[in-house]
Coordinates of C-alpha atoms and ligand atoms in Angstrom, one line a residue:
X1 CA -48.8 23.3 -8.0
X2 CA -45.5 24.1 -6.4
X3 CA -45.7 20.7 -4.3
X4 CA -46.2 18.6 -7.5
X5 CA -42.9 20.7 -9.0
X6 CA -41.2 19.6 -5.9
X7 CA -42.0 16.1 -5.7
X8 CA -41.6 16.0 -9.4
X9 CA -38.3 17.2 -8.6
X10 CA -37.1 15.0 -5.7
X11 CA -38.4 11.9 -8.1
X12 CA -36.3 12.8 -11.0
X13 CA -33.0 13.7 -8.4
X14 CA -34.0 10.5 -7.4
X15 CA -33.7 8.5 -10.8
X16 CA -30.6 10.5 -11.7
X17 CA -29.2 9.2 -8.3
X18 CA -30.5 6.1 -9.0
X19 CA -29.1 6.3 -12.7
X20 CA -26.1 7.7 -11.5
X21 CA -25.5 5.2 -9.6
X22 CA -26.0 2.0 -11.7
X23 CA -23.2 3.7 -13.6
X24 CA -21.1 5.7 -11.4
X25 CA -17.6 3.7 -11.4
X26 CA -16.1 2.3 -8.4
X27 CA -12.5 1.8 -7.1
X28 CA -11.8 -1.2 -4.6
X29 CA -8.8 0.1 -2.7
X30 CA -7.2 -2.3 -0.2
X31 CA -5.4 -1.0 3.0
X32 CA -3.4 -3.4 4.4
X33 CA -0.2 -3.8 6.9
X34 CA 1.1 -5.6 9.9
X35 CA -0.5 -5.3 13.1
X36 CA -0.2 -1.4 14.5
X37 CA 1.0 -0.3 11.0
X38 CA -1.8 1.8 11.8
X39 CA -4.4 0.7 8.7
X40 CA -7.6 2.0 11.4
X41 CA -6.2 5.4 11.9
X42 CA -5.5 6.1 8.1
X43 CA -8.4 4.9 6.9
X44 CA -10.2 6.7 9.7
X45 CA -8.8 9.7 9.1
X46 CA -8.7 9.5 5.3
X47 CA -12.6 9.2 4.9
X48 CA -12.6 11.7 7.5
X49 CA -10.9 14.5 5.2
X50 CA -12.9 13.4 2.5
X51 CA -16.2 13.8 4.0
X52 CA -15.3 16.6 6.0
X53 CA -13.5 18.8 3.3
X54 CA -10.4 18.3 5.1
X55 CA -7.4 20.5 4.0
X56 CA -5.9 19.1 0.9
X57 CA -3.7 21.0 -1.6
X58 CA -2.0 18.2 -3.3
X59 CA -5.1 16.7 -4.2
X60 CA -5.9 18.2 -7.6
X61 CA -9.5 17.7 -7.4
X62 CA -9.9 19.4 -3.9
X63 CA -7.1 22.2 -4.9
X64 CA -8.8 23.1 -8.1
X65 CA -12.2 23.1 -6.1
X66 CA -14.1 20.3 -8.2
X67 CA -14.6 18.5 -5.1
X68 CA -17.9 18.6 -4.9
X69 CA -18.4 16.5 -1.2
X70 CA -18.4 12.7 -0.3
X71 CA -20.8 10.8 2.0
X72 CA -21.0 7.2 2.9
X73 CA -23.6 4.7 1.2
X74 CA -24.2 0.9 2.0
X75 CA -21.1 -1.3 0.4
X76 CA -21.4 -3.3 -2.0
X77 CA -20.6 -6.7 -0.3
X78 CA -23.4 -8.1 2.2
X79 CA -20.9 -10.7 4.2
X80 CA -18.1 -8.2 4.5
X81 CA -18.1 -6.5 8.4
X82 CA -18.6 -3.3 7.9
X83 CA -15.4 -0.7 8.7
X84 CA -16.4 1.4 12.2
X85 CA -16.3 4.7 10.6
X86 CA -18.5 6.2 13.2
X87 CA -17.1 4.5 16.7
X88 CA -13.6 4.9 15.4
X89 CA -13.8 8.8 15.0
X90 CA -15.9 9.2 18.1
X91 CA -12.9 7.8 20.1
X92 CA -10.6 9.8 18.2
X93 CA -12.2 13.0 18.0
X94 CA -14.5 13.2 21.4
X95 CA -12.4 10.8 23.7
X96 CA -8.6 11.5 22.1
X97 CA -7.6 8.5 22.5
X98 CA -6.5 6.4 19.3
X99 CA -9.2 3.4 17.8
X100 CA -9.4 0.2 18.1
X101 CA -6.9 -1.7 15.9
X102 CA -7.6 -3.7 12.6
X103 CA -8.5 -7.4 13.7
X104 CA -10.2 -8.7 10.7
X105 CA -11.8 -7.9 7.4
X106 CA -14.0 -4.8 7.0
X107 CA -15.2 -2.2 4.3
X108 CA -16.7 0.9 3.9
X109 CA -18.1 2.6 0.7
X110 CA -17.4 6.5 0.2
X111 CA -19.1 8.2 -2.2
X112 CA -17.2 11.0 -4.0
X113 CA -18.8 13.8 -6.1
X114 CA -16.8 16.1 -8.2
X115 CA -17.0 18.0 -11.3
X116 CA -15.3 17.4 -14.4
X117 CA -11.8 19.0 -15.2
X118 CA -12.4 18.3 -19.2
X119 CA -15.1 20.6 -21.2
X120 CA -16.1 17.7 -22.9
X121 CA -16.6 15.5 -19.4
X122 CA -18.5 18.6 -17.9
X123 CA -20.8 18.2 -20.7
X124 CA -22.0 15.1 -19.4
X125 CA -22.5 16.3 -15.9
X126 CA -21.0 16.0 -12.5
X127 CA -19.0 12.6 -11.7
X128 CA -19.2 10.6 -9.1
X129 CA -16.8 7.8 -7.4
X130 CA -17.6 4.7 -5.4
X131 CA -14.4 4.2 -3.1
X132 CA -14.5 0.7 -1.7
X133 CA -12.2 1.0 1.0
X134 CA -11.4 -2.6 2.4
X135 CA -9.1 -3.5 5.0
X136 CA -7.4 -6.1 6.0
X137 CA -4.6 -7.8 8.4
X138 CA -1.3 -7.9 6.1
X139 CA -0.5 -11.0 8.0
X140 CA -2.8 -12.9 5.8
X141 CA -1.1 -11.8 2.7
X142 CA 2.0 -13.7 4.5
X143 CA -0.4 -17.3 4.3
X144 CA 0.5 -16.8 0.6
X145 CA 3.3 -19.1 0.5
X146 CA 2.0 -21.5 2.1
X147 CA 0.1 -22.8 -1.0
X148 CA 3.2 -23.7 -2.1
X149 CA 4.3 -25.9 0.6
X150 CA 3.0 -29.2 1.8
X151 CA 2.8 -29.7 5.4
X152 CA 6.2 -31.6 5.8
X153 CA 7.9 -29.1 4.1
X154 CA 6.0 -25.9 6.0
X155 CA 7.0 -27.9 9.5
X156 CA 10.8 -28.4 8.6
X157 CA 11.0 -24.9 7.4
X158 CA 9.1 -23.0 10.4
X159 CA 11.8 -25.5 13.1
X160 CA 14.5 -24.3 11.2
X161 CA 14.0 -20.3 11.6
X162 CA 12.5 -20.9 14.9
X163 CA 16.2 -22.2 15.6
X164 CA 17.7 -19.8 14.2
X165 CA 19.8 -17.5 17.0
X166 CA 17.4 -14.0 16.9
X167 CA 15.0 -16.5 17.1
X168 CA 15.7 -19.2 19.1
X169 CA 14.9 -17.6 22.7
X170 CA 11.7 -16.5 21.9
X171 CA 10.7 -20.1 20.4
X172 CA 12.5 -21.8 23.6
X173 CA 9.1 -23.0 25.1
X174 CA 7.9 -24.4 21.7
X175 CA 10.8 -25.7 20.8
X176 CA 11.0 -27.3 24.3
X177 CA 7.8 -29.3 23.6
X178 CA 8.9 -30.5 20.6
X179 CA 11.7 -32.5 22.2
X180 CA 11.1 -35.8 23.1
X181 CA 7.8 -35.4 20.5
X182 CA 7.1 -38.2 18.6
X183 CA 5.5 -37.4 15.6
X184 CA 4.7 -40.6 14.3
X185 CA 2.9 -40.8 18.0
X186 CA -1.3 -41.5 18.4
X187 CA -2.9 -38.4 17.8
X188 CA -3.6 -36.5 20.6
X189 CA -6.3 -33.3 20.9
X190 CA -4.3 -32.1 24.4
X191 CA -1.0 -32.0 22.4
X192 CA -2.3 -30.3 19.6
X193 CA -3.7 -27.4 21.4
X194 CA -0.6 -26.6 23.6
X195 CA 1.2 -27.3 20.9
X196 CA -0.8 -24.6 18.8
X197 CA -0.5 -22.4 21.7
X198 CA 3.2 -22.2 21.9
X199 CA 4.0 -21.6 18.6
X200 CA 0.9 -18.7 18.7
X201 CA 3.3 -17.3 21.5
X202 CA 6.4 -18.0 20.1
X203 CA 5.0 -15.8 16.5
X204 CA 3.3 -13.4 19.1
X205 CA 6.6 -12.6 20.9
X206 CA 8.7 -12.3 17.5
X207 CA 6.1 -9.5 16.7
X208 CA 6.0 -7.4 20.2
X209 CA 8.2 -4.1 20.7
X210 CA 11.6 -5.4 21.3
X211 CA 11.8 -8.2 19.0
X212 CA 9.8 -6.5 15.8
X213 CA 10.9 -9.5 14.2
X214 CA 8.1 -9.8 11.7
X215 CA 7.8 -12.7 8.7
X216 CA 6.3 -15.9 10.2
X217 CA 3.0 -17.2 9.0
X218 CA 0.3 -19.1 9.6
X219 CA -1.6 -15.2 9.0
X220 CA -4.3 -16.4 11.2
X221 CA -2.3 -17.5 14.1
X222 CA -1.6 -13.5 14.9
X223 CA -5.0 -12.3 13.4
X224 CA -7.6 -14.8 13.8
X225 CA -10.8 -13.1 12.8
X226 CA -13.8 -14.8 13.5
X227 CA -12.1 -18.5 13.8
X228 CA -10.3 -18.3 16.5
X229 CA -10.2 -21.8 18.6
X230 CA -11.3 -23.8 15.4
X231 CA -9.5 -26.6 14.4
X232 CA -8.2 -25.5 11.5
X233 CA -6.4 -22.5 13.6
X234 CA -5.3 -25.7 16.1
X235 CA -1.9 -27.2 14.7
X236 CA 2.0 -26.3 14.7
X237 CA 4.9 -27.8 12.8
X238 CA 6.8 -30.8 14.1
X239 CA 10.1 -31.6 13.8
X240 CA 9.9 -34.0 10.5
X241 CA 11.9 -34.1 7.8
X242 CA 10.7 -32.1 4.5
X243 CA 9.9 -35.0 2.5
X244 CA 8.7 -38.0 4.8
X245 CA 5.0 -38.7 4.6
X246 CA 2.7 -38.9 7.7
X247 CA 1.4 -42.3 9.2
X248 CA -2.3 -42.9 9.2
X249 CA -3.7 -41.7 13.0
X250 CA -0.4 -39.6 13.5
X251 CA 0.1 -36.1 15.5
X252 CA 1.7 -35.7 12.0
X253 CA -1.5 -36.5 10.2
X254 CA -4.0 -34.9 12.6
X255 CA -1.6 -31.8 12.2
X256 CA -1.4 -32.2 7.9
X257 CA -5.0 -32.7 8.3
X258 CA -5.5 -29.6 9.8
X259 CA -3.3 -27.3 8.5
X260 CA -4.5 -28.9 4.7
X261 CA -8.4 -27.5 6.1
X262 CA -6.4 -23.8 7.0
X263 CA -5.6 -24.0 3.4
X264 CA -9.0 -24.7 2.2
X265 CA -11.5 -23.1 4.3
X266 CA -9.3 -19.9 5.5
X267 CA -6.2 -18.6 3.3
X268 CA -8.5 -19.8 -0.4
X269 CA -11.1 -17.9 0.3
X270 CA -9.5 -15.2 1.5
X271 CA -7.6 -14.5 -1.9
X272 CA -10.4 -15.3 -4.2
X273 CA -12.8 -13.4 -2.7
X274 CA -11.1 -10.4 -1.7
X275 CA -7.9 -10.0 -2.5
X276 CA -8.2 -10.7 -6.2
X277 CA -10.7 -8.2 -6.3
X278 CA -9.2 -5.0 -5.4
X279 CA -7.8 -2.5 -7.8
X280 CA -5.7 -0.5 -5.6
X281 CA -3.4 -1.1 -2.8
X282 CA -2.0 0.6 0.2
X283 CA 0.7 -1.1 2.1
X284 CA 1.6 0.6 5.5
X285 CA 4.8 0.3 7.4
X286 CA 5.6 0.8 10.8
X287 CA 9.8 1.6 9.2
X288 CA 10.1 4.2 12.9
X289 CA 9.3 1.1 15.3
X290 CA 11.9 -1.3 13.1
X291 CA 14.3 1.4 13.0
X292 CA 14.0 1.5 16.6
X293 CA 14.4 -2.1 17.7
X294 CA 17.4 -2.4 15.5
X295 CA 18.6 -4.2 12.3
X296 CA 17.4 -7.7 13.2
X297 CA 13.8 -5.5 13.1
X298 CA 14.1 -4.2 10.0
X299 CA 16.1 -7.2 7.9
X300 CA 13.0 -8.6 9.1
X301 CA 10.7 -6.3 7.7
X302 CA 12.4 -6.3 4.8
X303 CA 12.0 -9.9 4.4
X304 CA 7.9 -9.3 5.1
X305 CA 8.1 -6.7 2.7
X306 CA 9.2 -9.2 -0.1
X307 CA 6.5 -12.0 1.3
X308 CA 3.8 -9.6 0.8
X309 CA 4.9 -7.9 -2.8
X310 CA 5.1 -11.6 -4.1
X311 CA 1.0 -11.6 -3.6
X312 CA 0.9 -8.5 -5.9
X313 CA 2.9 -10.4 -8.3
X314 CA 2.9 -13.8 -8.2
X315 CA 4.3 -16.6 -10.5
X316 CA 2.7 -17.0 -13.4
X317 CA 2.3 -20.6 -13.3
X318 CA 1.2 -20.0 -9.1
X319 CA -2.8 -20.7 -8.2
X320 CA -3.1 -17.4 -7.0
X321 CA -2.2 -15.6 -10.5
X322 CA -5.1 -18.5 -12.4
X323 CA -7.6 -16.7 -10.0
X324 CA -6.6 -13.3 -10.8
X325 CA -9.5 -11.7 -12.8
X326 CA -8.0 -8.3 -12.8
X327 CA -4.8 -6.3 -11.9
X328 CA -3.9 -3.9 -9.3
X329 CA -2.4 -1.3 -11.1
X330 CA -1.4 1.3 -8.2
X331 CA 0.5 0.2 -5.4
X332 CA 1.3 2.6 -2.9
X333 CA 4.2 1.5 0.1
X334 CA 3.1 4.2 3.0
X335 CA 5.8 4.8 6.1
X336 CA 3.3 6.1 8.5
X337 CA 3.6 8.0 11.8
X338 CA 5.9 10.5 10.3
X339 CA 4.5 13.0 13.0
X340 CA 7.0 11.3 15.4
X341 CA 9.5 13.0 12.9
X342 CA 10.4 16.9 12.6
X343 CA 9.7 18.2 8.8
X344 CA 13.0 17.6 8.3
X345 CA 13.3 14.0 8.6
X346 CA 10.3 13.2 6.3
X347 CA 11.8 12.8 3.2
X348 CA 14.8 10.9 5.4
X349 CA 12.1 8.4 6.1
X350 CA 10.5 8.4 2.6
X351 CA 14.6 7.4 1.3
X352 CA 14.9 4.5 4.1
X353 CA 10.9 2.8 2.5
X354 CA 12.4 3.1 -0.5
X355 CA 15.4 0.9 0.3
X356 CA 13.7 -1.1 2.0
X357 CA 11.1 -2.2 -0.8
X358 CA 13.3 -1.7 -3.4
X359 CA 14.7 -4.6 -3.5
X360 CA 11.2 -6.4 -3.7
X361 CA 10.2 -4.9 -6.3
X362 CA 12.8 -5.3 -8.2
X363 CA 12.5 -9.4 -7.0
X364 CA 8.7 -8.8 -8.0
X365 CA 9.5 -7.3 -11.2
X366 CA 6.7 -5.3 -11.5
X367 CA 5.5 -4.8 -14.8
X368 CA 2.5 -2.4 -15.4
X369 CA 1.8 -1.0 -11.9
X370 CA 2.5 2.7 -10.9
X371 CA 4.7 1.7 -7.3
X372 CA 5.1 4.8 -5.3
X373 CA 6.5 5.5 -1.4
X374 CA 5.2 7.9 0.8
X375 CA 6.2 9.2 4.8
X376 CA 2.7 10.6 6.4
X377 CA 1.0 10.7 9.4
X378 CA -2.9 10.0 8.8
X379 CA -3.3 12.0 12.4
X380 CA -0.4 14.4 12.8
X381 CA -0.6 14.3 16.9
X382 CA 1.9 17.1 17.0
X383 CA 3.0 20.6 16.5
X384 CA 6.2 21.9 15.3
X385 CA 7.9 24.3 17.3
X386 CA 11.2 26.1 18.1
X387 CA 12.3 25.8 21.4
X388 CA 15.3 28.1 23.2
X389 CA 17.3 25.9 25.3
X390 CA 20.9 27.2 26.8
X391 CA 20.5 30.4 24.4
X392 CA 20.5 27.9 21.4
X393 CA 17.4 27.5 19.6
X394 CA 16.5 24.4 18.5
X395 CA 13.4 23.0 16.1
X396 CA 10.8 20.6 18.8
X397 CA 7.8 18.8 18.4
X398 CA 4.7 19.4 20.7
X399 CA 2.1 16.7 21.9
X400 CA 0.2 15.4 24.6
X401 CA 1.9 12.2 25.4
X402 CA -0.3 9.6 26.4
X403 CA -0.3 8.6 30.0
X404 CA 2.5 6.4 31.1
X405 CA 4.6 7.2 28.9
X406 CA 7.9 8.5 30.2
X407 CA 11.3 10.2 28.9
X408 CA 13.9 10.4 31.7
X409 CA 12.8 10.5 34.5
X410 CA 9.5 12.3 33.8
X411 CA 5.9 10.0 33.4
X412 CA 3.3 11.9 31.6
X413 CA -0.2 11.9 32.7
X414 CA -1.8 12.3 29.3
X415 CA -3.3 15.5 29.9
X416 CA 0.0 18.1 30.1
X417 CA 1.5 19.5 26.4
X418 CA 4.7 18.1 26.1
X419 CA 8.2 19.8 24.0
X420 CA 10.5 17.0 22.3
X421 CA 13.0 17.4 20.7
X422 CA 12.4 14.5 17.9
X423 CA 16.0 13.8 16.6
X424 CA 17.2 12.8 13.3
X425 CA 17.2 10.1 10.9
X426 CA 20.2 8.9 9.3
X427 CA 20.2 11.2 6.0
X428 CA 22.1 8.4 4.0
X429 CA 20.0 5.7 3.9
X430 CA 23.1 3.8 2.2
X431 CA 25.0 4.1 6.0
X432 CA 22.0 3.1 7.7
X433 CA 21.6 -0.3 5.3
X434 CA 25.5 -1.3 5.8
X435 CA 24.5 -0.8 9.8
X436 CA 21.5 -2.8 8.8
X437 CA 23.7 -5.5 6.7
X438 CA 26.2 -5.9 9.6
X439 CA 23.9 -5.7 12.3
X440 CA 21.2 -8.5 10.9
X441 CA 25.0 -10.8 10.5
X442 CA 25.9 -10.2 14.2
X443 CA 22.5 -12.6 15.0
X444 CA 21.9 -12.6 18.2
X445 CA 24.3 -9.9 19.4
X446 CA 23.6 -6.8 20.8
X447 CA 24.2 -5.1 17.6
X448 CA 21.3 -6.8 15.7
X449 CA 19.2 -5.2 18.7
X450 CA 20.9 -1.8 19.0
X451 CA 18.3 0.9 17.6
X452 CA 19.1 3.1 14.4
X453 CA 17.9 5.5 15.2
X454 CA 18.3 6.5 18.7
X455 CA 18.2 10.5 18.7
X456 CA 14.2 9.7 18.0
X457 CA 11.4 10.3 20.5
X458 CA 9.0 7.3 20.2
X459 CA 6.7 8.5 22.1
X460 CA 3.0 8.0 22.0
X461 CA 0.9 11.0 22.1
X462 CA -2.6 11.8 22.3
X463 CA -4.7 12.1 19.2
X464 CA -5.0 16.1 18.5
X465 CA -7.8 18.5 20.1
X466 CA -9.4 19.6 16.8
X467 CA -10.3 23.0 16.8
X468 CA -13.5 24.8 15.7
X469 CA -13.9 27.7 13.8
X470 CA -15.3 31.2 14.4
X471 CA -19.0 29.6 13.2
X472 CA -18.7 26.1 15.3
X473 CA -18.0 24.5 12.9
X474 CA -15.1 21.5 14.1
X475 CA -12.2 21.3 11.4
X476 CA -11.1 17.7 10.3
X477 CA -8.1 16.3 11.6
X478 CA -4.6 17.3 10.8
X479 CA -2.8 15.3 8.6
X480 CA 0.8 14.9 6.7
X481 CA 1.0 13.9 2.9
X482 CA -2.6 12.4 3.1
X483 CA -3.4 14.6 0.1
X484 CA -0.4 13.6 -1.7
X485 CA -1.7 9.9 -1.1
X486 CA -5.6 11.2 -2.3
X487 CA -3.7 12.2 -5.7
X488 CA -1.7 9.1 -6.6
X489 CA -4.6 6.4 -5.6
X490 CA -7.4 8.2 -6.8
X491 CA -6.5 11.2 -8.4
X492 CA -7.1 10.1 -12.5
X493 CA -10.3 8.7 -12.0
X494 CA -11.6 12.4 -10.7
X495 CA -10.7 14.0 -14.0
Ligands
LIG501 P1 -3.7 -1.2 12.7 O1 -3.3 -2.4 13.6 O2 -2.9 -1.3 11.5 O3 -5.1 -1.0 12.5 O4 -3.1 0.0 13.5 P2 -3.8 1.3 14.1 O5 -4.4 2.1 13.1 O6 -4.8 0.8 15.2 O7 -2.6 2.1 14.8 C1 -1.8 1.5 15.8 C2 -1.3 2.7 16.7 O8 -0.3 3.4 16.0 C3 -2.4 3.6 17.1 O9 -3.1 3.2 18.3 C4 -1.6 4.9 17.4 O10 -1.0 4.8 18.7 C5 -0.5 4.8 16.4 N1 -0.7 5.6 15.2 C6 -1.3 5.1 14.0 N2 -1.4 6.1 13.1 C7 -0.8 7.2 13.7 C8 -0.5 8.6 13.2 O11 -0.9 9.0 12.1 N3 0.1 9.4 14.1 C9 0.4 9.0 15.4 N4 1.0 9.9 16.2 N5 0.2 7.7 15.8 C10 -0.4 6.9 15.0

């Protein structure tokens, strides 16, 4: 008899599930930012907390205990890669060493259960919340423009910047074989691809450590996904003017023809299918590494700042707003690696995001959405500490740094616990943006390159050593502000 109450039992949990689930709601939340923003780790470590009843006070739900657990089920979407939950935490928990970074289009579903905070919802039983987590290259949200321009004007454009003097070294090789190019030449396959190639490494060497320089599309060129060495990844601007049209059989036509397809078949899709689909939205910055490389870095980001708000809102008469079925409503602008930082300098950093997208926004004009900024580290890699040097004692952080890494004269090995003593941020972000302002002017001069904020220790450490309990049990990883992030993306629909 008992069996039959059991099995009775596990069919009816079962159809509740199953009920449950035909009904429970669900959130798409997009995570997106440039290269290294660090969209892996926070997602990782995000899902991570959730799943693992990670330490949360600012998340209502988890503080007032109604958190009743979240597991992972099968996403919704059959052609979306899935996100690498698993292999990302096993690198980041069993090897310490940090995940392999976003290079395409992924998603992961996380199932949330919690109990009602209203009598009246309580009533109806426990809730439950499909997040759709999907992320994505923010360098694709940069193609957006593009739909705007026609391929002579694109070309004339990207030559112009690329001539421009912070830029013009790093392009010197493309811009080299444009000379002496004829576009109205035969159209040549050989061309094309070196072509293609220098201007990949011309955008590739705008983006690396000491340049930061950030804005140039095509998205794909930096973060091909799965079509790399396609055609329609295989063209470059030519030096034509904006409005002159391209003779049949052309370099210019092969490269219109081509860059039309990139259009179609790659940046289309990308916002019909996906991006107009999301609900939610988490844009991470790297502000620290910009800060670093100077105000040419982070007039730049600025600038990629504006490029990618203008997805969130775009004109009303744009293709992209005709697609739009519904609206993201939360927006969330994330500085992350805050762990880099001493307590004190969090909020610093939180000021110097908000300057820095404030001004897009108020270009957006967002009407409707809930914008907020936030300064966290999804893995906090260090410890505070105070540390007594000469008799003075002063506030440090502690971290393994990674191996290689060096400050002085001393290269770490990645295994030994390192004290740094992280520096300050600038507490008037208002100094820092007239720096910024006259720096950026100065073009190629030193002082477009001179860092920001040079009291602060950039260096990489070691994902933590998580620590287990009295019981075995292994804690999840340490975090800054993640709960504060918990409470403004998903925080009202857990009420
Ligand atoms: P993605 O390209 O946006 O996916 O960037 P990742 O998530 O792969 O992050 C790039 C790198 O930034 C990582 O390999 C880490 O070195 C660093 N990083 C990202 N998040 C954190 C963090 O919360 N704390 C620290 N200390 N480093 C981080």
């Amino acid at each position: 008899l008992t069996s039959i109450t059991d099995e009775a039992r596990i069919a009816l949990a079962n159809l509740t599930d199953f009920a449950s689930g035909m009904i429970a709601p669900s959130v798409r939340l997009g995570v997106t930012g440039l290269s290294r923003a660090g969209k892996t780790v926070f997602i990782t470590a995000l899902v991570h907390n959730l799943v693992h009843g990670g330490r949360l006070p600012l998340f209502s739900a988890a503080k007032s205990g109604r958190l009743a657990g979240a597991h992972l089920e099968p996403q919704p979407d059959d052609a979306v890669p899935r996100f690498d939950f698993e292999a990302h935490v096993e690198r980041m928990v069993v090897g310490r060493v940090w995940p392999d970074s976003t290079r395409r289009i992924s998603e992961l579903r996380v199932t949330i259960n919690y109990e009602s905070a209203s009598h009246w919802n309580r009533r109806l039983g426990r809730g439950q919340l499909h997040l759709d987590i999907v992320d994505y290259p923010g360098e694709w949200l940069l193609d957006l423009p593009l739909l705007a321009r026609d391929y002579a004007r694109w070309s004339a454009e990207a030559v112009e910047l690329a001539r421009l003097p912070a830029r013009a070294a790093i392009a010197g090789p493309f811009l080299a074989a444009l000379e002496g190019l004829d576009p109205d030449g035969a159209e040549d396959e050989t061309v094309a691809r070196r072509l293609a190639a220098l201007f990949t490494d011309y955008l590739r060497a705008a983006r690396a450590d000491t340049h930061a320089l950030s804005t140039l599309p095509p998205g794909r060129f930096l973060m091909p996904g799965d079509l790399d060495g396609s055609p329609a990844l295989t063209f470059a601007p030519l030096d034509v003017a904006r409005d002159r049209a391209a003779l049949p059989k052309s370099l210019a036509a092969m490269m219109e023809r081509r860059y039309d397809a990139y259009r179609d078949i790659v940046v289309r899709p990308f916002f019909r299918d996906h991006f107009a689909r999301l609900d939610r939205q988490v844009v991470l910055v790297d502000a620290l590494q910009a800060l670093n490389a100077g105000p040419a870095a982070v007039e730049d980001l600025r600038h990629a700042l504006g490029d990618i708000l203008e997805a969130f809102r775009p004109g009303r008469a744009s293709w992209l707003s005709s697609i739009l079925t519904r609206r993201i409503d939360r927006i969330l602008f994330a500085a992350t690696k805050a762990d880099h930082l001493h307590r004190s300098s969090h909020d610093r950093l939180e000021a110097i995001l908000r300057r820095l997208v404030g001004s897009a926004m108020e270009r957006a004009a967002f009407a409707g959405a809930a914008v907020d900024v936030v300064a966290l580290a999804a893995v906090r890699a260090t410890r505070e500490a105070t540390v007594t040097r000469d008799g003075e004692r002063l506030p440090a952080i502690l971290g393994v740094p990674a191996a290689g890494e060096t400050i002085g004269d001393t290269v770490f090995d990645g295994t030994a616990e390192a004290a740094i003593f992280p520096g300050d941020l600038p507490a008037d972000p208002d100094v820092l943006f007239r720096q910024v302002a006259a720096g950026a002017a100065a073009g190629g001069a030193p002082a477009a390159t001179a860092s920001l904020a040079p009291d602060v220790s950039f260096v990489r450490f070691r994902p933590p050593r998580l620590e287990r309990t009295a019981e075995g049990v292994t804690l999840s990883l340490p975090h800054i502000r993640l709960d504060r992030v918990l409470e403004f993306l998903i925080g009202d629909r857990l009420t």
